[in-house]
Structure formats: structure tokens, C-alpha cells
Amino acid sequence: MAGNSDTVRQTPPGILLIRKIRGKDWSLTTYRYIILLITFIAYACYHASRKPSSIVKSVLCPDPVKGPKKKPWPIGEFFVRQEFVGLDRNVSTAKGWDPFNGTHGTSKLGEIDLAFLACYSVGMFVAGHLGDTLDLRLFLTTGMVGSGIFVGLFGMGYFLDIHAFGFYLIMQMVAGLFQATGWPSVVAVIGNWFGKRKRGLIMGVWNAHTSVGNISGSLLAASVLDYGWGWSFILPGASIVMGGIIVYLFLAAYPEDVGFPYANDPIPGSERLPNDEESHMQKGKTAAAENNSGIRYGSGSRTSVGLLQACLIPGVIPFAFCLFFAKLVAYTFLYWLPFYLSQTEIGGEYLSVKTAGNLSTLFDVGGIFGGIIAGYISDKLKARAATAATFMYAAIPSMLLYRAYGSVSQTVNIVLMMVTGLFVNGPYALITTAVSADLGTHSSVRGDSRALATVTAIIDGTGSVGAALGPLLTGFLSTRGWDAVFIMLMVGALIAGLLLSRLVVAEITEKIRRPVTTSNGWQNNEAPATQPLLRDQS
């Protein structure tokens, strides 16, 4: 059921201060850049705070036997060779951390990942609906500060010498609930400020925050690992708290909050905002009194869309289940790639935990390019489903090659890792950003409804169930060998592509059909019965 959203919101205090200092307001374009920057920083902080668990896995549950070193590392001091300590240089003396260093250590690490991602997935559905009814700025701030606190508390287990498995389980579960506030909120904010024109490319570039967060989180966690694994959680936890403060001070979640019209409101004679920013500034003057007082009744006349109504939007369910398998693959790499690198002989040697963490960031470098390329192609072709499916199919041979030849040398490993990251993260980025935003402003919910956060929550929440399942299965399958893990990942990528088959056929059919030209010379773009779901309606 839909509910009224009569939330009273205030203009962010940081913006009020800047207005007083400058004596005038920013333009619409400037606000959009600010929104992109703040939401980029915010979600990069979210992902950075998720990386420590993957970095410290090999410290908590070390492999007792390491092979001999045969070849020098060719890349430099940043990626250093494994240094062994003790009388036998081929044997690691690391003892790990109880309760993760036993026979079932990897399984317990998988259960920790499952606890986090399961709560994240469940919380996503609730957070999405709340995001459409509450003040997104305050909602996002609360989520970021709460996430930072519980990520830090997990690390405090090291300093307090806590060895109870239940403590770490509970910390991850609560952190997962707070983390669920992030994605529906930031996608809703971007959707509020940007129409559909070039949305795929804009969000492809913007979605680099995922990989930037993963990279920065890995580097932060690895940089302080020598001082104790607890610091690897406390530092990223502190960073997301700082990000939450920035969001509270400067994020204007809705254009109306600072005097501009909502980007997706239907305007008589046009569905697109006019290009002349001066016209926006004139419209903004009508709300000047409210802005100066800092209080707005932003979306008071709009209604939020219920979960059931959002599920009935064409395309939501197929993309949600596709993302289930896409995130199963992506999050397995996110949580287990550093561990895999440290436990696999590459170029005749094993890598240190710190080196493996640093090296794993190159997977996300490939992911940055994948998100941008997928967004650009989908904009050009106006075919989101076909683009996502193609990338998922291409990920299958890339993962096969990475498993088969990644151990040949460090250079080959890096190249294949980046290519795999490109194809794995490309569709994941596209579906969670442009696709979710497109469906959240779909024509079936135009008018007085806001479904952005709710639709995003349904799609990403369903995907997060797969994200929880992948790392959990990896914890068990890795004890039988990594070949079993890669088979699981390739099967997941195949199913993800197949789930979009109907939408791909609809998009191709639409491309084959030529637009009908009417007698007055205008092209009739009326959608056929099998309309591709994400046609650009800007």
C-alpha cells in the first residue's frame, strides 16, 4: 500500500552557511555536481567499511603451509613478496585468531559473511520503503554513523581479546542492517536530481564509487594490518562516520529542498527540465522564504509506493533475480579474492596477506571501466537488458581463463583479473544504478508517486540474498578446492544472463521495428505491447 510522505525537511546546515558566506545560491548545474560528489563519497565509504573482513581472513584463518619462493616480484615494493618468519622459511608461524583458526575456520568466516549479507538483504527491503517516506539526508546519515560504530566494534574484539564467535556474529548482523540504508538512499537521491538522458553513462561513472570504496577500503585495512587486525576495522569505520557528517552538512536529497523542481515531475508540454538554468533560478525564488528559514515540506503531496505495487512495475522482478546471481558472483570476489590470492601459488610463489589485499584492488580497477563501458553502451543502444546479459555471458570465459592461467605469472594474473572485474562488475553496476533508477521512475508510476528507493531496495535486496549465498558457499566449497568455487561462479553468471532473455528479445524486436512516421512528419514512438522496459523517456 502506498503511504503519504508529509515529511518536513530542513535545508542542510552546510548549504545554509555557504549561502550566507557567498551571498547567493548555487546554480542547478553546481548542485548536481555537488550531489554526485557527496553521494559518491558516501557510498565509497560504505564499501570501504565492508572490505576489512576480506583483508583479514588470512590473518584470522591462516594457511599453515606455504610453498617456496621461486621468482622475484616484478612490479615493485607496493606488491611485495611473502616474507616468512621462523626456522623453516617454507612454513608460516601465524596462529590465527580463535574461533576462526580451527579446522572449520573458513566455514565460520563464511557464516560471518552470511550473517552480514543476510541482515543487509532483509534490511534493504525495509530501508527502501523508509527511504521513500523519510528525510533521505537524515536517514543516510544515521545509517553511515551506525555502520561505522559497529564496524569499529568488530575491530575492538582484537584489543579486548574477545574470542566468542557470537560477538563477531552480532556485530556483523547489526552492521548489515545499518549498511542497508545506503544503496536505496543514494540511488534515490541521484534519481531525484537527474532525468533519464545519459543516465546510464552518468551512473556508470558515478558507480565507480563501489570500486573506489573497495580499493580504498583494501588499502586502508592492509596499511595498518601490521599493527593488529583490529585497526583494519577501526580505520574504515571512522572513515564512514566522517562521511556521514559530510552527508548531514551538505546533502540536499531533493531539488525542492533548495528551490528547484523535481527532475522527474511531469512538466506540461515536456517531461524534461528546461536547459535554461535561469528559468530554474526563477522557479527557485518562489521558495526563497522557505529556503532561508531552512524548512521545507518537500514531497508532502506525493505518495510512496508500496513493495507489492513496486514489484508489479514491468521489469523489476526479472532484473531483481538477475542481480541475485550477478551479486553472488561479484560479492564472492569481493569477500574471498584476497584470501584466494594468498592461498594460491602465483608465478611459483605465495603472496603475503598484505600483498594479496593490495593486488585484489586491481579487480575493482577493471570494475570501474566495466561500469562506465556498460553504462555508455546501454545509453547508445537504449538496451539495458541486452548490455547486462552480454557482459554476464562474457564473464564466463574470463573467469575460466583466470582460474586456468592466473597462476602462470603475476603479470598474467593481473591482466586476467582486471578483465574478469570488467565483465563481472559491469552488469552489476548497470542494474543497481541506471536500471533501478529507470524502473523507479517508470511510466507506470508517474505522477504523484516516488518509487525510486523502494524499487532500488527490491532489486538490490534480492541481489543481496545472492551476495550472502555466494560467500557462504565459497567457505564450504573452498575446502574441496577452488575449481568447485569457480564452477559455481560460472554457473551463476550463465543463469544471470538467461534470466534477462525475454527482455533482450523485446529490446531486439523493438530495434528491428522501424518507427512509424505520421502525416505531419513526426515519428510515432508509441510503445508496442512488448515495449522494452527501459526505453529512454527523457
PDB file of C-alpha atoms in Angstrom, residues 95-359:
ATOM      1  CA  LYS A  95      48.473 -18.871  14.582  1.00  0.00           C
ATOM      2  CA  GLY A  96      45.340 -17.014  13.536  1.00  0.00           C
ATOM      3  CA  TRP A  97      42.584 -15.878  15.860  1.00  0.00           C
ATOM      4  CA  ASP A  98      40.276 -18.137  17.809  1.00  0.00           C
ATOM      5  CA  PRO A  99      37.478 -19.017  16.886  1.00  0.00           C
ATOM      6  CA  PHE A 100      38.447 -18.711  13.208  1.00  0.00           C
ATOM      7  CA  ASN A 101      41.709 -20.628  13.210  1.00  0.00           C
ATOM      8  CA  GLY A 102      40.340 -24.127  13.731  1.00  0.00           C
ATOM      9  CA  THR A 103      39.515 -26.904  11.329  1.00  0.00           C
ATOM     10  CA  HIS A 104      36.265 -25.216  10.342  1.00  0.00           C
ATOM     11  CA  GLY A 105      37.737 -21.724  10.219  1.00  0.00           C
ATOM     12  CA  THR A 106      36.826 -20.975   6.610  1.00  0.00           C
ATOM     13  CA  SER A 107      33.267 -22.165   7.230  1.00  0.00           C
ATOM     14  CA  LYS A 108      32.933 -19.803  10.189  1.00  0.00           C
ATOM     15  CA  LEU A 109      34.274 -16.948   8.083  1.00  0.00           C
ATOM     16  CA  GLY A 110      31.619 -17.817   5.508  1.00  0.00           C
ATOM     17  CA  GLU A 111      28.971 -17.743   8.232  1.00  0.00           C
ATOM     18  CA  ILE A 112      30.153 -14.291   9.306  1.00  0.00           C
ATOM     19  CA  ASP A 113      29.755 -13.073   5.725  1.00  0.00           C
ATOM     20  CA  LEU A 114      26.337 -14.703   5.542  1.00  0.00           C
ATOM     21  CA  ALA A 115      25.209 -13.010   8.759  1.00  0.00           C
ATOM     22  CA  PHE A 116      26.208  -9.595   7.455  1.00  0.00           C
ATOM     23  CA  LEU A 117      24.721 -10.012   3.987  1.00  0.00           C
ATOM     24  CA  ALA A 118      21.520 -11.713   5.169  1.00  0.00           C
ATOM     25  CA  CYS A 119      20.756  -8.811   7.503  1.00  0.00           C
ATOM     26  CA  TYR A 120      21.789  -6.411   4.760  1.00  0.00           C
ATOM     27  CA  SER A 121      19.358  -8.066   2.363  1.00  0.00           C
ATOM     28  CA  VAL A 122      16.430  -8.108   4.804  1.00  0.00           C
ATOM     29  CA  GLY A 123      17.159  -4.564   5.905  1.00  0.00           C
ATOM     30  CA  MET A 124      17.241  -3.433   2.283  1.00  0.00           C
ATOM     31  CA  PHE A 125      13.521  -4.038   1.766  1.00  0.00           C
ATOM     32  CA  VAL A 126      12.617  -2.074   4.882  1.00  0.00           C
ATOM     33  CA  ALA A 127      15.168   0.671   4.203  1.00  0.00           C
ATOM     34  CA  GLY A 128      13.908   1.169   0.658  1.00  0.00           C
ATOM     35  CA  HIS A 129      10.361   1.888   1.779  1.00  0.00           C
ATOM     36  CA  LEU A 130      11.580   4.107   4.612  1.00  0.00           C
ATOM     37  CA  GLY A 131      13.795   5.984   2.159  1.00  0.00           C
ATOM     38  CA  ASP A 132      10.708   6.932   0.140  1.00  0.00           C
ATOM     39  CA  THR A 133       8.935   8.264   3.243  1.00  0.00           C
ATOM     40  CA  LEU A 134      11.648   9.755   5.482  1.00  0.00           C
ATOM     41  CA  ASP A 135      14.184  12.533   5.024  1.00  0.00           C
ATOM     42  CA  LEU A 136      16.879  10.824   2.927  1.00  0.00           C
ATOM     43  CA  ARG A 137      19.632  13.056   4.320  1.00  0.00           C
ATOM     44  CA  LEU A 138      18.956  12.129   7.936  1.00  0.00           C
ATOM     45  CA  PHE A 139      18.242   8.525   7.031  1.00  0.00           C
ATOM     46  CA  LEU A 140      21.566   8.198   5.205  1.00  0.00           C
ATOM     47  CA  THR A 141      23.470   9.961   7.984  1.00  0.00           C
ATOM     48  CA  THR A 142      22.041   7.598  10.606  1.00  0.00           C
ATOM     49  CA  GLY A 143      22.974   4.571   8.539  1.00  0.00           C
ATOM     50  CA  MET A 144      26.547   5.730   7.986  1.00  0.00           C
ATOM     51  CA  VAL A 145      27.230   6.598  11.616  1.00  0.00           C
ATOM     52  CA  GLY A 146      25.654   3.342  12.813  1.00  0.00           C
ATOM     53  CA  SER A 147      27.687   1.327  10.305  1.00  0.00           C
ATOM     54  CA  GLY A 148      30.906   2.966  11.433  1.00  0.00           C
ATOM     55  CA  ILE A 149      30.209   2.240  15.087  1.00  0.00           C
ATOM     56  CA  PHE A 150      29.587  -1.477  14.611  1.00  0.00           C
ATOM     57  CA  VAL A 151      32.400  -1.982  12.109  1.00  0.00           C
ATOM     58  CA  GLY A 152      34.687  -0.394  14.696  1.00  0.00           C
ATOM     59  CA  LEU A 153      33.266  -2.594  17.476  1.00  0.00           C
ATOM     60  CA  PHE A 154      34.123  -5.685  15.430  1.00  0.00           C
ATOM     61  CA  GLY A 155      37.733  -4.493  15.363  1.00  0.00           C
ATOM     62  CA  MET A 156      37.645  -3.784  19.084  1.00  0.00           C
ATOM     63  CA  GLY A 157      37.352  -7.533  19.586  1.00  0.00           C
ATOM     64  CA  TYR A 158      41.091  -7.662  18.897  1.00  0.00           C
ATOM     65  CA  PHE A 159      42.017  -5.138  21.566  1.00  0.00           C
ATOM     66  CA  LEU A 160      39.571  -6.568  24.114  1.00  0.00           C
ATOM     67  CA  ASP A 161      40.830 -10.096  23.371  1.00  0.00           C
ATOM     68  CA  ILE A 162      37.333 -11.379  22.582  1.00  0.00           C
ATOM     69  CA  HIS A 163      37.164 -14.915  21.170  1.00  0.00           C
ATOM     70  CA  ALA A 164      33.413 -15.563  21.333  1.00  0.00           C
ATOM     71  CA  PHE A 165      32.048 -16.321  17.874  1.00  0.00           C
ATOM     72  CA  GLY A 166      28.669 -14.865  18.877  1.00  0.00           C
ATOM     73  CA  PHE A 167      30.194 -11.428  19.465  1.00  0.00           C
ATOM     74  CA  TYR A 168      31.543 -11.160  15.924  1.00  0.00           C
ATOM     75  CA  LEU A 169      28.343 -12.601  14.506  1.00  0.00           C
ATOM     76  CA  ILE A 170      26.180  -9.994  16.247  1.00  0.00           C
ATOM     77  CA  MET A 171      28.467  -7.117  15.242  1.00  0.00           C
ATOM     78  CA  GLN A 172      28.231  -8.158  11.597  1.00  0.00           C
ATOM     79  CA  MET A 173      24.465  -8.594  11.746  1.00  0.00           C
ATOM     80  CA  VAL A 174      23.826  -5.134  13.182  1.00  0.00           C
ATOM     81  CA  ALA A 175      26.358  -3.577  10.806  1.00  0.00           C
ATOM     82  CA  GLY A 176      24.492  -5.242   7.916  1.00  0.00           C
ATOM     83  CA  LEU A 177      21.220  -3.642   8.989  1.00  0.00           C
ATOM     84  CA  PHE A 178      22.795  -0.179   9.062  1.00  0.00           C
ATOM     85  CA  GLN A 179      24.566  -0.791   5.756  1.00  0.00           C
ATOM     86  CA  ALA A 180      21.171  -1.467   4.141  1.00  0.00           C
ATOM     87  CA  THR A 181      20.329   2.234   4.381  1.00  0.00           C
ATOM     88  CA  GLY A 182      22.998   3.199   1.875  1.00  0.00           C
ATOM     89  CA  TRP A 183      22.176   1.974  -1.584  1.00  0.00           C
ATOM     90  CA  PRO A 184      18.427   2.756  -1.818  1.00  0.00           C
ATOM     91  CA  SER A 185      19.132   6.225  -0.449  1.00  0.00           C
ATOM     92  CA  VAL A 186      21.965   7.270  -2.757  1.00  0.00           C
ATOM     93  CA  VAL A 187      20.238   5.916  -5.879  1.00  0.00           C
ATOM     94  CA  ALA A 188      17.033   7.731  -4.901  1.00  0.00           C
ATOM     95  CA  VAL A 189      18.952  10.984  -4.430  1.00  0.00           C
ATOM     96  CA  ILE A 190      20.593  10.663  -7.858  1.00  0.00           C
ATOM     97  CA  GLY A 191      17.259   9.784  -9.444  1.00  0.00           C
ATOM     98  CA  ASN A 192      15.692  12.849  -7.820  1.00  0.00           C
ATOM     99  CA  TRP A 193      18.290  15.165  -9.359  1.00  0.00           C
ATOM    100  CA  PHE A 194      18.817  13.631 -12.802  1.00  0.00           C
ATOM    101  CA  GLY A 195      16.398  12.732 -15.571  1.00  0.00           C
ATOM    102  CA  LYS A 196      16.929   9.747 -17.862  1.00  0.00           C
ATOM    103  CA  ARG A 197      19.081  11.415 -20.506  1.00  0.00           C
ATOM    104  CA  LYS A 198      22.522   9.766 -20.451  1.00  0.00           C
ATOM    105  CA  ARG A 199      21.586   8.214 -17.136  1.00  0.00           C
ATOM    106  CA  GLY A 200      23.494   5.015 -17.984  1.00  0.00           C
ATOM    107  CA  LEU A 201      26.756   6.865 -18.638  1.00  0.00           C
ATOM    108  CA  ILE A 202      26.345   9.247 -15.694  1.00  0.00           C
ATOM    109  CA  MET A 203      25.590   6.412 -13.312  1.00  0.00           C
ATOM    110  CA  GLY A 204      28.287   4.237 -14.858  1.00  0.00           C
ATOM    111  CA  VAL A 205      30.879   6.859 -13.995  1.00  0.00           C
ATOM    112  CA  TRP A 206      29.232   7.599 -10.644  1.00  0.00           C
ATOM    113  CA  ASN A 207      29.073   3.901  -9.782  1.00  0.00           C
ATOM    114  CA  ALA A 208      32.857   3.840  -9.723  1.00  0.00           C
ATOM    115  CA  HIS A 209      32.336   4.644  -6.036  1.00  0.00           C
ATOM    116  CA  THR A 210      31.832   0.910  -5.490  1.00  0.00           C
ATOM    117  CA  SER A 211      35.268   0.042  -6.834  1.00  0.00           C
ATOM    118  CA  VAL A 212      36.892   3.156  -5.365  1.00  0.00           C
ATOM    119  CA  GLY A 213      35.447   2.187  -1.989  1.00  0.00           C
ATOM    120  CA  ASN A 214      36.681  -1.375  -2.356  1.00  0.00           C
ATOM    121  CA  ILE A 215      40.143  -0.173  -3.336  1.00  0.00           C
ATOM    122  CA  SER A 216      40.421   2.433  -0.595  1.00  0.00           C
ATOM    123  CA  GLY A 217      38.999   0.013   1.979  1.00  0.00           C
ATOM    124  CA  SER A 218      41.525  -2.642   0.983  1.00  0.00           C
ATOM    125  CA  LEU A 219      44.418  -0.212   1.126  1.00  0.00           C
ATOM    126  CA  LEU A 220      43.294   1.257   4.452  1.00  0.00           C
ATOM    127  CA  ALA A 221      42.830  -2.165   6.019  1.00  0.00           C
ATOM    128  CA  ALA A 222      46.112  -3.524   4.655  1.00  0.00           C
ATOM    129  CA  SER A 223      48.097  -0.419   5.637  1.00  0.00           C
ATOM    130  CA  VAL A 224      47.503  -0.921   9.372  1.00  0.00           C
ATOM    131  CA  LEU A 225      47.406  -4.727   9.396  1.00  0.00           C
ATOM    132  CA  ASP A 226      50.915  -4.916  10.845  1.00  0.00           C
ATOM    133  CA  TYR A 227      49.708  -3.060  13.962  1.00  0.00           C
ATOM    134  CA  GLY A 228      46.961  -5.603  14.647  1.00  0.00           C
ATOM    135  CA  TRP A 229      43.944  -6.695  12.602  1.00  0.00           C
ATOM    136  CA  GLY A 230      41.609  -4.641  14.816  1.00  0.00           C
ATOM    137  CA  TRP A 231      42.902  -1.435  13.254  1.00  0.00           C
ATOM    138  CA  SER A 232      41.842  -2.759   9.841  1.00  0.00           C
ATOM    139  CA  PHE A 233      38.231  -2.352  11.014  1.00  0.00           C
ATOM    140  CA  ILE A 234      38.539   0.781  13.134  1.00  0.00           C
ATOM    141  CA  LEU A 235      40.071   2.943  10.406  1.00  0.00           C
ATOM    142  CA  PRO A 236      37.401   2.240   7.722  1.00  0.00           C
ATOM    143  CA  GLY A 237      34.748   2.529  10.459  1.00  0.00           C
ATOM    144  CA  ALA A 238      35.995   6.008  11.320  1.00  0.00           C
ATOM    145  CA  SER A 239      36.004   6.980   7.633  1.00  0.00           C
ATOM    146  CA  ILE A 240      32.308   6.163   7.159  1.00  0.00           C
ATOM    147  CA  VAL A 241      31.405   8.166  10.277  1.00  0.00           C
ATOM    148  CA  MET A 242      33.232  11.153   8.766  1.00  0.00           C
ATOM    149  CA  GLY A 243      31.346  10.562   5.527  1.00  0.00           C
ATOM    150  CA  GLY A 244      28.073  10.619   7.453  1.00  0.00           C
ATOM    151  CA  ILE A 245      28.944  14.035   8.870  1.00  0.00           C
ATOM    152  CA  ILE A 246      29.570  15.342   5.335  1.00  0.00           C
ATOM    153  CA  VAL A 247      26.179  13.973   4.218  1.00  0.00           C
ATOM    154  CA  TYR A 248      24.410  15.653   7.142  1.00  0.00           C
ATOM    155  CA  LEU A 249      26.003  19.019   6.422  1.00  0.00           C
ATOM    156  CA  PHE A 250      25.771  19.223   2.636  1.00  0.00           C
ATOM    157  CA  LEU A 251      23.416  16.683   1.028  1.00  0.00           C
ATOM    158  CA  ALA A 252      20.240  18.184  -0.447  1.00  0.00           C
ATOM    159  CA  ALA A 253      18.318  14.991  -1.116  1.00  0.00           C
ATOM    160  CA  TYR A 254      15.626  16.654  -3.240  1.00  0.00           C
ATOM    161  CA  PRO A 255      15.839  19.567  -5.704  1.00  0.00           C
ATOM    162  CA  GLU A 256      12.835  21.127  -3.957  1.00  0.00           C
ATOM    163  CA  ASP A 257      14.903  21.434  -0.785  1.00  0.00           C
ATOM    164  CA  VAL A 258      16.976  24.157  -2.413  1.00  0.00           C
ATOM    165  CA  GLY A 259      14.310  25.706  -4.637  1.00  0.00           C
ATOM    166  CA  PHE A 260      14.412  23.657  -7.846  1.00  0.00           C
ATOM    167  CA  PRO A 261      11.684  21.486  -9.382  1.00  0.00           C
ATOM    168  CA  TYR A 262      11.858  17.706  -9.077  1.00  0.00           C
ATOM    169  CA  ALA A 263      13.726  16.278 -12.086  1.00  0.00           C
ATOM    170  CA  ASN A 264      11.142  13.564 -12.771  1.00  0.00           C
ATOM    171  CA  ASP A 265       7.986  15.619 -12.314  1.00  0.00           C
ATOM    172  CA  PRO A 266       5.901  15.777 -15.480  1.00  0.00           C
ATOM    173  CA  ILE A 267       6.037  19.294 -16.883  1.00  0.00           C
ATOM    174  CA  PRO A 268       3.243  20.372 -19.256  1.00  0.00           C
ATOM    175  CA  GLY A 269       4.478  20.036 -22.823  1.00  0.00           C
ATOM    176  CA  SER A 270       7.708  18.341 -21.806  1.00  0.00           C
ATOM    177  CA  GLU A 271       8.933  15.623 -19.479  1.00  0.00           C
ATOM    178  CA  ARG A 272      12.377  17.121 -19.318  1.00  0.00           C
ATOM    179  CA  LEU A 273      13.657  20.001 -17.284  1.00  0.00           C
ATOM    180  CA  PRO A 274      14.386  23.085 -19.407  1.00  0.00           C
ATOM    181  CA  ASN A 275      18.022  23.650 -20.296  1.00  0.00           C
ATOM    182  CA  ASP A 276      17.987  27.303 -19.275  1.00  0.00           C
ATOM    183  CA  GLU A 277      19.212  27.356 -15.692  1.00  0.00           C
ATOM    184  CA  GLU A 278      17.933  30.895 -15.239  1.00  0.00           C
ATOM    185  CA  SER A 279      14.395  29.556 -15.544  1.00  0.00           C
ATOM    186  CA  HIS A 280      15.188  27.198 -12.689  1.00  0.00           C
ATOM    187  CA  MET A 281      16.570  30.028 -10.633  1.00  0.00           C
ATOM    188  CA  GLN A 282      13.376  31.998 -11.190  1.00  0.00           C
ATOM    189  CA  LYS A 283      11.324  29.000 -10.065  1.00  0.00           C
ATOM    190  CA  GLY A 284      13.583  28.679  -7.087  1.00  0.00           C
ATOM    191  CA  LYS A 285      12.798  32.221  -5.983  1.00  0.00           C
ATOM    192  CA  THR A 286       9.223  31.219  -5.234  1.00  0.00           C
ATOM    193  CA  ALA A 287      10.594  29.020  -2.446  1.00  0.00           C
ATOM    194  CA  ALA A 288      13.200  31.519  -1.243  1.00  0.00           C
ATOM    195  CA  ALA A 289      11.440  32.255   2.005  1.00  0.00           C
ATOM    196  CA  GLU A 290      11.281  28.573   2.886  1.00  0.00           C
ATOM    197  CA  ASN A 291      14.926  28.057   1.899  1.00  0.00           C
ATOM    198  CA  ASN A 292      16.106  30.959   4.005  1.00  0.00           C
ATOM    199  CA  SER A 293      14.282  29.599   7.002  1.00  0.00           C
ATOM    200  CA  GLY A 294      15.756  26.214   6.302  1.00  0.00           C
ATOM    201  CA  ILE A 295      12.407  24.381   6.444  1.00  0.00           C
ATOM    202  CA  ARG A 296      10.636  22.707   3.526  1.00  0.00           C
ATOM    203  CA  TYR A 297       7.667  20.441   3.028  1.00  0.00           C
ATOM    204  CA  GLY A 298       9.412  18.678   0.153  1.00  0.00           C
ATOM    205  CA  SER A 299       7.259  15.844  -1.067  1.00  0.00           C
ATOM    206  CA  GLY A 300       4.220  16.401   1.015  1.00  0.00           C
ATOM    207  CA  SER A 301       1.768  15.880  -1.872  1.00  0.00           C
ATOM    208  CA  ARG A 302       3.477  12.766  -3.161  1.00  0.00           C
ATOM    209  CA  THR A 303       2.840   9.222  -2.041  1.00  0.00           C
ATOM    210  CA  SER A 304       5.364   6.483  -1.531  1.00  0.00           C
ATOM    211  CA  VAL A 305       4.904   3.248  -3.451  1.00  0.00           C
ATOM    212  CA  GLY A 306       4.384   0.028  -1.512  1.00  0.00           C
ATOM    213  CA  LEU A 307       6.511  -3.088  -2.024  1.00  0.00           C
ATOM    214  CA  LEU A 308       3.788  -5.015  -3.849  1.00  0.00           C
ATOM    215  CA  GLN A 309       2.995  -2.113  -6.172  1.00  0.00           C
ATOM    216  CA  ALA A 310       6.708  -1.661  -6.928  1.00  0.00           C
ATOM    217  CA  CYS A 311       7.088  -5.374  -7.694  1.00  0.00           C
ATOM    218  CA  LEU A 312       4.352  -5.070 -10.316  1.00  0.00           C
ATOM    219  CA  ILE A 313       6.343  -2.475 -12.281  1.00  0.00           C
ATOM    220  CA  PRO A 314       7.343  -4.236 -15.533  1.00  0.00           C
ATOM    221  CA  GLY A 315      10.935  -5.419 -15.395  1.00  0.00           C
ATOM    222  CA  VAL A 316      11.505  -5.224 -11.648  1.00  0.00           C
ATOM    223  CA  ILE A 317      11.259  -8.972 -10.986  1.00  0.00           C
ATOM    224  CA  PRO A 318      13.459 -10.166 -13.909  1.00  0.00           C
ATOM    225  CA  PHE A 319      16.215  -7.693 -13.083  1.00  0.00           C
ATOM    226  CA  ALA A 320      15.949  -8.493  -9.377  1.00  0.00           C
ATOM    227  CA  PHE A 321      16.546 -12.206  -9.970  1.00  0.00           C
ATOM    228  CA  CYS A 322      19.285 -11.450 -12.483  1.00  0.00           C
ATOM    229  CA  LEU A 323      21.018  -9.357  -9.845  1.00  0.00           C
ATOM    230  CA  PHE A 324      20.665 -12.246  -7.396  1.00  0.00           C
ATOM    231  CA  PHE A 325      23.173 -14.237  -9.443  1.00  0.00           C
ATOM    232  CA  ALA A 326      25.225 -11.240 -10.590  1.00  0.00           C
ATOM    233  CA  LYS A 327      25.870 -10.226  -6.965  1.00  0.00           C
ATOM    234  CA  LEU A 328      26.536 -13.840  -5.999  1.00  0.00           C
ATOM    235  CA  VAL A 329      29.467 -13.713  -8.406  1.00  0.00           C
ATOM    236  CA  ALA A 330      30.593 -10.154  -7.612  1.00  0.00           C
ATOM    237  CA  TYR A 331      30.457 -10.484  -3.829  1.00  0.00           C
ATOM    238  CA  THR A 332      32.295 -13.788  -3.868  1.00  0.00           C
ATOM    239  CA  PHE A 333      35.197 -11.926  -5.436  1.00  0.00           C
ATOM    240  CA  LEU A 334      34.685  -9.011  -3.038  1.00  0.00           C
ATOM    241  CA  TYR A 335      34.933 -11.173   0.086  1.00  0.00           C
ATOM    242  CA  TRP A 336      37.216 -14.013  -0.994  1.00  0.00           C
ATOM    243  CA  LEU A 337      39.613 -12.744  -3.681  1.00  0.00           C
ATOM    244  CA  PRO A 338      42.331 -11.584  -1.224  1.00  0.00           C
ATOM    245  CA  PHE A 339      42.107 -14.937   0.564  1.00  0.00           C
ATOM    246  CA  TYR A 340      42.274 -16.815  -2.754  1.00  0.00           C
ATOM    247  CA  LEU A 341      45.346 -14.849  -3.829  1.00  0.00           C
ATOM    248  CA  SER A 342      47.149 -15.514  -0.551  1.00  0.00           C
ATOM    249  CA  GLN A 343      46.388 -19.260  -0.705  1.00  0.00           C
ATOM    250  CA  THR A 344      47.227 -19.791  -4.390  1.00  0.00           C
ATOM    251  CA  GLU A 345      50.698 -20.158  -5.832  1.00  0.00           C
ATOM    252  CA  ILE A 346      51.217 -17.430  -8.433  1.00  0.00           C
ATOM    253  CA  GLY A 347      54.303 -17.436 -10.579  1.00  0.00           C
ATOM    254  CA  GLY A 348      55.926 -20.011  -8.308  1.00  0.00           C
ATOM    255  CA  GLU A 349      55.394 -18.137  -5.035  1.00  0.00           C
ATOM    256  CA  TYR A 350      52.777 -17.346  -2.424  1.00  0.00           C
ATOM    257  CA  LEU A 351      51.849 -13.760  -1.622  1.00  0.00           C
ATOM    258  CA  SER A 352      51.701 -12.181   1.812  1.00  0.00           C
ATOM    259  CA  VAL A 353      48.346 -11.181   3.254  1.00  0.00           C
ATOM    260  CA  LYS A 354      49.137  -7.500   2.706  1.00  0.00           C
ATOM    261  CA  THR A 355      50.250  -8.126  -0.865  1.00  0.00           C
ATOM    262  CA  ALA A 356      47.148 -10.174  -1.650  1.00  0.00           C
ATOM    263  CA  GLY A 357      44.947  -7.358  -0.325  1.00  0.00           C
ATOM    264  CA  ASN A 358      46.756  -4.767  -2.414  1.00  0.00           C
ATOM    265  CA  LEU A 359      46.726  -6.931  -5.522  1.00  0.00           C
TER     266      LEU A 359
END
